[in-house]
Amino acid sequence: MQVSFGVLGPVAVWDGTGEPIDVKGPKHRAVLARLIVARGRVVPVDRLVDDLWAAPPPGAVGAVRTFVAALRRALEPHRPPRQPARLLVTEGPGYALRAARDAVDAWRFEAAVAGSPDEPAQRTLDRLDRALGWWRGPAYAGFDDESWARPERGRLEQLRLYAVESRAGALLALGRAAESVADLDAHVAEHPWREEAWRLLALALYRTDRQGDALAVLRRARDLLVDQLGIDPGPRLRRLETDILRQAEPADTAGDPGPPGDGVLAEMSADRVWAETAAAYDQTVASGARARIESTVGLLRSLALTGGAGLEAARRQRFATIAAAEQLGDPELAARVIGGYDVPAIWTRSDDPEQAARIVAAAERALAALHPDSSAATRARLLGTIAVESRGIRAARGPEAAREAERIARGLADPVLLAFALNGVFMQSFQVAGLAPERDAIGTEIVALATRHGLPTYQVLGHLIRLQARSALGDFAGADRHAAAADGVAERHERPLVAVFTRWYRALRLAATGAAVPEVEAAYRSAAAQLTGTGMPGVERGLLPLALLCLQVWHGRPADPDEHPDWGPYAPWARPLVLLAQGRPADAAGALRQSPEPPPDLLFEALWCLTGQAAIMLEDRPVLERAHAALAPAAHELAGAGSGMLTAGPVAQHLDRLGAALRRTPG
């Protein structure tokens, strides 16, 4: 039976029949609450220690493990001895709560509040009444002063206030304005900075034929905002006042208070600030001004970091912005626009290779057009852009541009520019196998630089680079630390894509540390499910079938002949093995002869291992020799593990197989 968790009030747990589960003392509840806040992500033991105690006592780590063991007994009382926990799991350096989406009241509440914008008002009212009924007190009650709980408590409280206002809007839409007045009056008294609450109260009064009271409410709201915050009411309040004075039906719909958090001035004023700033910008910066194009680059950079639809939108608009800058005929402007999109990149396959090639060409044009006295920083950004955007392809210009960008950046002592240049150096560090130590050094410098100068996005990049490098070298204790550090920075700075990479890393870790093949396959599939909708087709396409094929090759199992997955860009290296599994050796031999050399990217060694395995099975000596020579420099690494996503096992094992095949295959 599914265990359910409650945090909309004191932390509580219930079994499948609704009976409370005793989770012991306050520290046990704190561990459980901290894991719920993490929403399925791993919380390292060291982090738990720091969060549970201001001054950790001796033996704090052991105490945390004791709390976890007790929680596991309470949550899964019938779990057989030595069987791994399925709910409160150990992963890498810490623990995670693998609760179902509907098993935590706060998560259910969030989904219920989102609802559907097109549903009938009565259904909205019923949905919100049900959701608000789940609250038993302040969220995470008892942990009010804990820094790890404070952001989530505030977020949930804002959602609750939004739900209260949405419920009032539904009552108004149903023609039941009188029923909402008392609740709204109490609501604005308790939360006087919420403009939407004032608007709904005034509207409810107006619709119960209390025009004077409605106008008085709007005057109170105006006075409060002007006197206490020094700002005028927003447009919805102003429009409502105008409509009431005209005795007209208000234009704003009653049941639409806007997105969660809309109208919060003191605690959640980001939407209002954004709207007013954007309006001021629109009014003061002339249409067609060059400043608009440069500002667009900053917006696209921020948009890309949100992932998903934001990343896709940023990618769509990026080249359009470059083209607009080039059309103005100002090489300096074009150069700043091209080089200003310094979004860190961790994956060596572009999401849009054709666009990447166009950006490289635009950067080359801008470099050629720059005046000799142009800023060295501008030149370095263009070179860094060329290095990053030409990743994963064999072109002499990429490595050359990376080295030159790094040289200029070091001379200028600009930390942001140097971090960007080092990203380009990293992207061009795959020309031969076996360079994980060099990439580890790059990641180390980026982490130190970003930490020293407060650059969280580059902190994440540095930790992910080191995660990849330590994985390639088989140092999973070190990789665990960098996965946890990346997750921590991402959680604090709202970088949602990081969890995608660390989830894949944990699947890789299972594979590399000897977990059963079915368990690894399940972990890969779970990680792949997280990729959907992230806006990263360069990562997503073909990765899951490639990971599964690498696992099969490592363990001496044939490819699945009946599966027809989308191999994406990895089809040339997978096809010979699939054809062999289908009993078509002649076709496989032809496919092997046509397969290109693997590109210089994170999967270089893994793809050579697949090619080598096909060559072993087909006794193709020339390919055997090429595969052995390509893999030899990486003899000390795990094939593919440098991606942080998958592995085909130790390169040394593949070299042994290739060597044995060469000895028995005639020259």
XYZ file of C-alpha atoms in Angstrom:
667
model
C 0.000 0.000 0.000
C 1.243 3.478 -0.883
C 2.612 5.575 1.940
C 1.549 9.224 1.850
C 3.295 12.237 3.310
C 1.950 15.494 4.695
C 3.870 18.757 4.946
C 0.939 21.198 4.681
C 1.062 21.482 8.436
C 3.261 19.464 10.813
C 5.205 16.745 9.001
C 3.135 13.565 9.038
C 3.040 10.144 7.375
C 0.095 7.820 6.768
C -0.096 4.217 5.573
C -2.339 3.015 2.765
C -5.367 2.809 5.072
C -4.931 6.378 6.284
C -3.534 5.395 9.676
C -0.701 7.589 11.005
C 2.822 6.150 10.923
C 5.057 6.977 13.865
C 8.296 8.444 12.505
C 9.915 8.887 15.890
C 11.486 12.140 17.048
C 12.072 15.638 15.666
C 15.373 14.756 13.959
C 13.724 11.884 12.109
C 11.009 14.273 10.944
C 13.634 16.814 9.950
C 15.434 14.243 7.774
C 12.143 13.275 6.154
C 11.132 16.913 5.600
C 14.529 17.753 4.111
C 14.228 14.885 1.624
C 10.712 15.966 0.637
C 11.988 19.502 0.008
C 14.582 17.988 -2.365
C 11.734 16.551 -4.506
C 13.424 13.251 -5.325
C 16.952 14.628 -5.682
C 19.781 13.133 -3.661
C 20.721 15.018 -0.497
C 24.320 14.201 0.499
C 24.897 13.036 4.056
C 27.185 16.004 4.695
C 24.391 18.370 3.653
C 21.947 16.613 5.983
C 24.405 16.979 8.842
C 24.774 20.711 8.187
C 21.003 21.155 7.895
C 20.182 19.233 11.085
C 22.697 20.878 13.401
C 24.095 24.399 13.635
C 27.180 22.856 15.269
C 27.265 19.146 14.331
C 28.190 16.919 17.276
C 30.764 14.124 17.057
C 29.188 11.141 15.345
C 26.674 13.270 13.428
C 27.069 11.207 10.247
C 26.364 8.017 12.172
C 23.333 9.649 13.761
C 21.935 10.551 10.345
C 22.334 6.953 9.219
C 20.526 5.815 12.355
C 17.646 8.206 11.635
C 17.443 6.931 8.052
C 17.438 3.300 9.163
C 14.588 4.014 11.602
C 12.612 5.861 8.928
C 13.042 2.948 6.539
C 11.677 0.527 9.121
C 8.693 2.792 9.658
C 7.991 3.422 5.977
C 8.538 -0.141 4.737
C 7.859 -2.377 7.760
C 7.436 -5.527 5.666
C 10.589 -5.158 3.580
C 12.647 -8.388 3.808
C 16.111 -8.163 5.416
C 18.925 -7.126 3.055
C 16.465 -6.138 0.322
C 17.228 -2.571 -0.861
C 14.800 0.104 0.247
C 12.471 1.288 -2.500
C 11.172 4.493 -0.906
C 13.984 6.093 1.068
C 16.924 5.050 -1.084
C 20.679 5.380 -0.887
C 22.244 6.937 -3.970
C 25.855 7.975 -4.290
C 26.836 10.188 -1.363
C 23.409 10.512 0.236
C 19.724 9.709 0.320
C 16.617 10.458 -1.729
C 12.892 9.952 -1.165
C 11.360 8.222 -4.189
C 7.758 9.103 -3.405
C 5.063 9.016 -6.084
C 3.870 12.362 -7.406
C 0.527 12.040 -5.618
C 2.005 10.731 -2.374
C 2.982 14.153 -0.947
C 0.168 16.564 -0.109
C 2.232 19.602 -1.154
C 2.900 18.103 -4.582
C -0.782 17.194 -4.995
C -1.732 20.707 -3.941
C 0.588 22.256 -6.512
C -0.926 20.124 -9.286
C -4.478 20.833 -8.117
C -3.923 24.583 -8.018
C -2.558 24.552 -11.561
C -5.784 22.934 -12.791
C -7.072 23.679 -16.266
C -7.692 27.241 -17.482
C -10.703 26.174 -19.543
C -12.667 24.190 -16.972
C -16.131 25.339 -15.761
C -16.202 27.619 -12.712
C -18.036 25.050 -10.566
C -15.336 22.472 -11.237
C -12.681 25.055 -10.350
C -14.476 25.807 -7.082
C -14.757 22.115 -6.181
C -11.108 21.494 -7.051
C -9.841 24.395 -4.947
C -12.115 23.599 -1.998
C -10.707 20.089 -1.986
C -7.098 21.282 -2.308
C -7.386 23.956 0.403
C -8.855 21.306 2.690
C -5.510 19.497 2.690
C -3.909 22.273 4.738
C -3.570 21.425 8.445
C -1.507 24.473 9.405
C 1.538 26.369 8.075
C 3.625 24.330 5.620
C 6.478 22.405 7.275
C 5.249 23.568 10.667
C 7.962 23.149 13.277
C 10.732 23.981 10.815
C 9.911 27.670 10.505
C 13.457 28.893 11.104
C 15.319 26.300 9.055
C 17.080 27.832 6.051
C 16.496 24.711 3.948
C 12.728 24.856 4.555
C 12.184 28.600 4.252
C 12.054 28.916 0.417
C 9.659 25.982 0.067
C 7.449 27.222 2.906
C 7.254 30.634 1.242
C 6.505 29.139 -2.166
C 3.711 26.942 -0.832
C 2.209 29.843 1.106
C 2.116 31.925 -2.077
C 0.376 29.054 -3.870
C -2.139 28.839 -1.036
C -2.910 32.545 -1.257
C -3.292 32.232 -4.999
C -5.700 29.319 -4.464
C -7.768 31.403 -2.018
C -8.033 34.176 -4.597
C -8.816 31.740 -7.422
C -11.596 30.262 -5.295
C -13.054 33.719 -4.755
C -12.835 34.317 -8.507
C -14.751 31.095 -9.134
C -17.502 32.199 -6.721
C -17.783 35.504 -8.571
C -17.972 33.701 -11.904
C -20.830 31.609 -10.519
C -22.742 34.731 -9.437
C -22.143 34.042 -5.726
C -20.328 37.283 -4.932
C -21.937 37.726 -1.501
C -20.433 34.445 -0.280
C -16.923 35.677 -1.016
C -16.995 39.077 0.703
C -16.269 37.998 4.289
C -13.413 35.699 3.321
C -11.855 38.310 1.030
C -12.162 41.009 3.695
C -10.192 38.816 6.116
C -7.757 37.898 3.350
C -6.769 41.513 2.540
C -6.471 42.324 6.225
C -3.951 39.526 6.647
C -2.177 40.063 3.298
C -2.507 43.753 2.454
C 0.148 43.743 -0.287
C -1.758 41.472 -2.647
C -3.397 43.666 -5.276
C -5.448 40.787 -6.642
C -7.112 40.331 -3.253
C -8.107 44.018 -3.169
C -9.429 43.785 -6.730
C -11.556 40.729 -5.986
C -12.969 42.265 -2.793
C -13.923 45.474 -4.579
C -15.468 43.496 -7.429
C -17.450 41.297 -5.012
C -18.799 44.406 -3.243
C -19.707 46.046 -6.543
C -21.585 42.953 -7.675
C -23.605 42.939 -4.461
C -24.736 46.526 -5.188
C -22.304 48.105 -2.723
C -20.649 50.588 -5.095
C -19.599 52.989 -2.344
C -17.940 50.235 -0.325
C -16.198 48.971 -3.457
C -14.734 52.419 -4.188
C -13.700 52.778 -0.543
C -11.805 49.484 -0.762
C -9.976 50.682 -3.872
C -9.063 53.959 -2.119
C -7.711 52.000 0.859
C -5.616 49.889 -1.507
C -4.279 52.970 -3.311
C -3.420 54.768 -0.064
C -1.662 51.717 1.307
C 0.425 51.153 -1.804
C 1.383 54.803 -2.207
C 2.083 55.482 1.476
C 3.852 52.259 2.364
C 5.536 51.238 -0.877
C 5.648 54.432 -2.888
C 4.003 52.859 -5.959
C 0.710 53.335 -7.756
C -1.871 50.554 -8.115
C -1.454 48.241 -11.070
C -3.530 48.422 -14.268
C -6.172 45.899 -13.177
C -7.019 47.909 -10.058
C -7.086 51.136 -12.039
C -9.356 49.664 -14.712
C -11.755 48.328 -12.092
C -12.029 51.739 -10.422
C -12.777 53.355 -13.794
C -15.434 50.744 -14.589
C -17.143 51.213 -11.205
C -17.186 54.987 -11.539
C -18.810 54.554 -14.952
C -21.164 51.935 -13.495
C -20.024 49.582 -16.261
C -19.479 45.838 -16.152
C -15.759 45.359 -15.346
C -13.726 44.248 -18.347
C -11.489 41.865 -16.355
C -12.864 38.366 -15.933
C -13.701 37.558 -12.350
C -12.314 34.075 -12.255
C -8.813 34.771 -13.554
C -6.448 36.130 -10.901
C -3.459 35.488 -13.154
C -0.653 32.996 -12.659
C 0.278 31.836 -9.136
C 1.970 34.675 -7.307
C 0.598 37.449 -9.555
C 0.016 40.709 -7.682
C 2.239 40.035 -4.665
C 4.111 43.249 -4.017
C 6.232 42.813 -0.948
C 7.187 39.136 -1.053
C 6.583 38.133 -4.685
C 6.899 41.323 -6.696
C 9.014 39.924 -9.546
C 6.140 39.862 -12.029
C 5.193 43.466 -11.300
C 8.785 44.697 -11.451
C 9.309 42.857 -14.731
C 6.156 44.294 -16.290
C 6.921 47.853 -15.238
C 10.570 47.637 -16.307
C 9.629 46.142 -19.673
C 7.034 48.858 -20.181
C 9.549 51.569 -19.331
C 12.088 50.035 -21.690
C 9.506 49.840 -24.452
C 8.581 53.499 -23.971
C 12.095 54.928 -23.723
C 14.216 52.804 -26.094
C 13.256 53.657 -29.655
C 11.963 50.963 -31.961
C 14.833 49.674 -34.097
C 17.485 50.960 -31.685
C 20.645 48.912 -31.516
C 20.312 48.705 -27.744
C 17.252 46.507 -28.250
C 19.286 43.909 -30.104
C 21.997 43.825 -27.440
C 19.376 43.591 -24.689
C 17.782 40.679 -26.526
C 20.984 38.671 -26.199
C 20.873 39.037 -22.413
C 17.256 37.912 -22.350
C 17.994 34.908 -24.537
C 20.912 33.943 -22.306
C 18.661 33.997 -19.224
C 15.883 32.212 -21.097
C 18.201 29.382 -22.166
C 19.128 28.635 -18.555
C 15.486 27.847 -17.699
C 15.585 24.738 -19.918
C 12.642 23.190 -21.739
C 10.548 25.617 -23.745
C 12.809 28.493 -22.668
C 15.889 26.815 -24.089
C 14.075 25.975 -27.325
C 12.822 29.548 -27.680
C 16.292 30.967 -27.022
C 17.754 28.676 -29.657
C 15.098 29.698 -32.209
C 15.655 33.409 -31.648
C 19.424 33.394 -31.315
C 20.358 33.337 -34.976
C 17.527 35.717 -35.855
C 19.124 38.180 -33.424
C 22.529 37.684 -35.030
C 21.070 38.199 -38.504
C 19.341 41.403 -37.372
C 22.625 42.717 -35.961
C 24.506 41.906 -39.172
C 21.911 43.725 -41.269
C 22.690 46.978 -39.448
C 26.176 46.966 -40.944
C 27.999 47.583 -37.654
C 30.738 44.928 -37.185
C 31.276 45.873 -33.528
C 27.579 45.446 -32.739
C 27.419 42.133 -34.606
C 30.498 40.933 -32.728
C 28.990 41.847 -29.343
C 25.709 40.132 -30.198
C 27.418 36.953 -31.426
C 29.809 36.759 -28.463
C 27.324 37.852 -25.820
C 25.472 34.528 -25.706
C 27.905 32.909 -23.285
C 25.613 30.125 -22.048
C 27.838 27.345 -20.635
C 27.772 24.094 -22.620
C 28.476 20.645 -21.158
C 27.364 18.320 -23.973
C 29.597 17.984 -27.005
C 26.870 17.410 -29.588
C 24.994 20.514 -30.713
C 21.204 20.657 -30.389
C 21.068 22.234 -33.859
C 24.221 21.477 -35.908
C 23.099 23.531 -38.915
C 22.505 26.610 -36.789
C 25.808 26.059 -34.993
C 27.589 26.103 -38.364
C 25.832 29.352 -39.299
C 26.855 30.925 -35.993
C 30.485 29.887 -36.537
C 30.373 31.445 -40.010
C 28.877 34.654 -38.594
C 31.597 34.781 -35.920
C 34.278 34.329 -38.580
C 32.750 37.197 -40.612
C 32.660 39.410 -37.532
C 36.301 38.641 -36.722
C 37.362 39.515 -40.244
C 35.435 42.809 -40.126
C 36.684 43.995 -36.708
C 38.872 47.096 -36.656
C 42.452 46.462 -35.484
C 41.771 48.673 -32.452
C 38.672 46.719 -31.435
C 38.363 45.413 -27.907
C 40.437 42.320 -27.154
C 37.531 41.025 -25.048
C 35.198 41.230 -28.057
C 37.700 39.296 -30.148
C 38.087 36.661 -27.403
C 34.301 36.206 -27.148
C 34.050 35.592 -30.882
C 36.866 33.049 -30.699
C 35.241 31.384 -27.701
C 31.960 31.205 -29.598
C 33.712 29.498 -32.520
C 35.302 26.985 -30.125
C 32.021 26.138 -28.398
C 29.830 26.029 -31.510
C 32.286 23.896 -33.524
C 32.297 21.199 -30.848
C 32.096 17.576 -31.876
C 33.504 18.084 -35.365
C 37.023 17.728 -36.743
C 38.019 21.228 -37.796
C 41.390 22.806 -37.159
C 39.738 26.164 -36.449
C 37.997 24.946 -33.279
C 41.077 24.035 -31.217
C 42.972 27.041 -32.572
C 40.139 29.427 -31.618
C 39.918 27.875 -28.131
C 43.632 28.371 -27.458
C 43.603 31.967 -28.723
C 40.471 32.872 -26.699
C 42.086 31.441 -23.566
C 45.316 33.366 -24.172
C 43.490 36.687 -24.557
C 41.213 36.057 -21.567
C 44.140 35.275 -19.271
C 45.828 38.484 -20.323
C 42.722 40.555 -19.554
C 42.121 39.008 -16.111
C 38.362 38.940 -16.784
C 36.897 35.973 -14.812
C 33.669 35.674 -16.815
C 35.530 35.840 -20.102
C 38.096 33.313 -18.901
C 35.357 30.916 -17.760
C 33.735 31.186 -21.198
C 37.076 30.641 -22.937
C 37.787 27.583 -20.779
C 34.394 26.205 -21.789
C 35.662 26.408 -25.380
C 38.924 24.706 -24.408
C 36.905 21.900 -22.803
C 34.765 21.496 -25.928
C 37.896 21.095 -28.037
C 39.607 18.571 -25.728
C 38.354 15.434 -27.492
C 40.636 15.281 -30.522
C 42.204 12.043 -29.217
C 41.205 9.498 -26.580
C 42.450 9.445 -23.018
C 42.309 13.139 -22.104
C 40.158 12.848 -18.972
C 42.985 14.167 -16.707
C 43.279 17.303 -18.861
C 39.532 17.885 -18.693
C 39.609 17.347 -14.948
C 42.158 20.160 -14.704
C 39.918 22.426 -16.804
C 36.951 21.673 -14.550
C 39.048 22.328 -11.452
C 40.037 25.767 -12.711
C 36.461 26.654 -13.701
C 35.116 25.637 -10.275
C 37.766 27.700 -8.472
C 37.229 30.700 -10.743
C 33.433 30.557 -10.504
C 33.435 30.084 -6.740
C 35.845 32.969 -6.202
C 33.887 35.388 -8.389
C 30.317 34.274 -7.690
C 29.463 32.709 -11.064
C 26.964 29.947 -10.200
C 26.266 28.864 -13.776
C 29.969 28.263 -14.358
C 30.216 26.572 -10.959
C 27.721 24.024 -12.237
C 29.683 23.643 -15.479
C 32.949 23.051 -13.625
C 31.423 20.462 -11.318
C 29.790 18.618 -14.229
C 33.085 18.584 -16.147
C 34.809 17.116 -13.093
C 31.965 14.611 -12.635
C 32.576 13.426 -16.187
C 36.349 13.295 -15.831
C 36.332 11.488 -12.484
C 33.826 8.978 -13.903
C 36.121 8.297 -16.862
C 38.949 7.633 -14.385
C 36.773 5.354 -12.242
C 36.834 7.699 -9.229
C 33.178 7.546 -8.291
C 33.684 8.918 -4.791
C 35.047 12.062 -6.407
C 32.326 12.086 -9.050
C 29.691 11.743 -6.303
C 31.010 14.880 -4.624
C 30.769 16.874 -7.834
C 27.276 15.550 -8.605
C 26.137 16.655 -5.157
C 27.837 20.039 -5.532
C 26.237 20.619 -8.944
C 22.804 19.683 -7.573
C 23.303 22.021 -4.633
C 24.193 25.023 -6.782
C 21.347 24.200 -9.178
C 18.833 24.033 -6.346
C 19.910 27.408 -4.970
C 19.980 29.146 -8.341
C 17.085 27.461 -10.198
C 19.007 25.566 -12.858
C 16.551 22.742 -13.671
C 18.614 21.016 -16.369
C 21.353 20.007 -13.929
C 19.179 17.275 -12.409
C 18.915 15.641 -15.847
C 22.669 15.152 -16.005
C 23.083 14.019 -12.399
C 20.243 11.489 -12.781
C 22.024 10.010 -15.814
C 25.260 9.993 -13.840
C 23.676 7.865 -11.119
C 22.523 5.356 -13.728
C 26.064 5.269 -15.140
C 27.408 4.753 -11.627
C 25.198 1.709 -11.164
C 26.516 0.273 -14.423
C 30.163 0.946 -13.613
C 30.027 -0.387 -10.053
C 28.592 -3.808 -10.853
C 24.830 -3.494 -10.416
C 22.697 -6.154 -12.095
C 22.013 -5.462 -15.773
C 18.194 -5.251 -15.354
C 18.655 -2.686 -12.567
C 20.987 -0.617 -14.739
C 18.620 -0.793 -17.712
C 15.756 0.419 -15.520
C 17.896 3.293 -14.244
C 18.829 4.297 -17.798
C 15.166 4.259 -18.844
C 14.195 6.344 -15.830
C 16.923 8.881 -16.619
C 15.868 8.988 -20.268
C 12.305 9.807 -19.256
C 13.608 12.979 -17.621
C 15.069 14.177 -20.908
C 11.674 14.572 -22.554
C 10.765 18.227 -22.865
C 14.128 19.567 -21.693
C 14.852 21.272 -25.018
C 18.076 19.291 -25.543
C 17.628 17.121 -28.648
C 21.401 16.902 -29.049
C 21.507 15.034 -25.748
C 18.222 13.155 -26.021
C 18.217 11.632 -29.521
C 19.583 8.117 -29.516
C 21.102 8.285 -26.029
C 18.972 5.611 -24.362
C 19.410 2.920 -27.053
C 23.115 3.759 -27.184
C 23.439 3.340 -23.407
C 21.661 -0.020 -23.551
C 23.793 -1.197 -26.489
C 27.009 -0.229 -24.684
C 25.818 -2.232 -21.680
C 25.101 -5.261 -23.882
C 28.485 -5.090 -25.626
C 30.343 -4.752 -22.338
C 28.628 -7.830 -20.912
C 29.045 -9.905 -24.064
C 25.373 -9.852 -25.012
C 24.212 -9.324 -28.610
C 22.206 -6.289 -29.639
C 18.450 -6.769 -29.561
C 17.529 -7.691 -33.148
C 13.837 -6.988 -32.698
C 14.073 -3.433 -31.411
C 13.893 -0.527 -33.848
C 14.800 2.495 -31.737
C 15.689 5.942 -32.942
C 19.474 5.724 -32.892
C 19.715 9.374 -33.844
C 23.282 10.407 -34.673
C 24.680 7.100 -33.363
C 23.122 4.939 -36.101
C 26.372 4.455 -38.117
C 28.106 2.805 -35.137
C 25.105 0.819 -33.899
C 23.982 -0.525 -37.274
C 26.736 -3.159 -37.796
C 25.997 -4.753 -34.412
C 22.235 -4.713 -34.979
C 22.669 -6.342 -38.399
C 24.900 -9.007 -36.870
C 22.240 -9.727 -34.257
C 19.751 -10.134 -37.107
C 21.957 -12.717 -38.774
C 23.016 -10.479 -41.675
C 26.840 -10.558 -41.595
C 27.332 -9.399 -45.200
C 25.186 -6.318 -44.600
C 26.953 -5.768 -41.289
C 30.355 -5.874 -43.000
C 29.184 -3.287 -45.521
C 27.811 -1.056 -42.768
C 31.079 -1.352 -40.828
C 33.130 -0.314 -43.860
C 30.861 2.714 -44.335
C 30.842 3.818 -40.691
C 32.841 7.027 -40.204
C 35.452 7.642 -37.571
C 33.690 8.597 -34.327
C 33.490 12.367 -33.824
C 35.739 14.059 -31.242
C 33.240 14.236 -28.410
C 32.301 12.777 -25.046
C 31.347 9.437 -26.610
C 34.510 9.040 -28.706
C 35.814 6.003 -26.790
C 32.383 4.365 -26.458
C 31.725 4.538 -30.206
C 35.175 3.137 -30.969
C 34.403 0.233 -28.621
C 31.205 -0.530 -30.552
C 33.136 -0.317 -33.822
C 35.840 -2.573 -32.414
C 33.318 -5.155 -31.244
C 31.743 -5.305 -34.706
C 35.216 -5.660 -36.228
C 36.001 -8.541 -33.855
C 32.833 -10.372 -34.881
C 33.468 -9.730 -38.586
C 37.247 -10.328 -38.410
C 37.909 -7.027 -40.181
C 41.620 -6.491 -39.554
C 41.951 -2.898 -40.837
C 39.139 -1.745 -38.549
C 40.571 -3.791 -35.664
C 43.894 -1.994 -36.076
C 42.278 1.446 -36.236
C 40.102 0.775 -33.186
C 43.061 -0.525 -31.153
C 45.207 2.478 -32.070
C 42.423 4.963 -31.291
C 41.607 3.439 -27.894
C 45.162 2.759 -26.688
C 45.712 6.252 -25.136
C 42.620 5.699 -22.964
C 43.695 2.345 -21.534
C 43.300 3.680 -17.997
C 39.727 4.959 -18.540
C 36.188 3.597 -18.616
C 34.838 3.796 -22.149
C 32.054 6.364 -22.449
C 32.032 7.180 -18.736
C 33.600 10.526 -19.552
C 30.152 11.505 -20.823
C 28.806 11.212 -17.298
C 25.887 9.308 -18.850
C 26.843 5.770 -19.907
C 29.708 3.321 -20.167
C 30.821 0.387 -22.301
C 33.171 -0.818 -19.552
C 36.948 -0.552 -19.101
C 38.840 0.427 -22.223
C 41.566 -2.011 -21.175
C 39.074 -4.862 -21.492
C 38.211 -3.796 -25.040
C 41.915 -3.463 -25.891
C 42.475 -7.031 -24.689
C 39.637 -8.265 -26.899
C 40.960 -6.316 -29.880
C 44.493 -7.566 -29.307
C 43.331 -11.176 -29.156
C 41.319 -10.702 -32.358
C 44.309 -9.175 -34.132
C 46.483 -12.136 -33.189
C 44.046 -14.607 -34.703
C 43.039 -12.523 -37.732
C 45.408 -12.850 -40.687
C 47.076 -9.683 -41.953
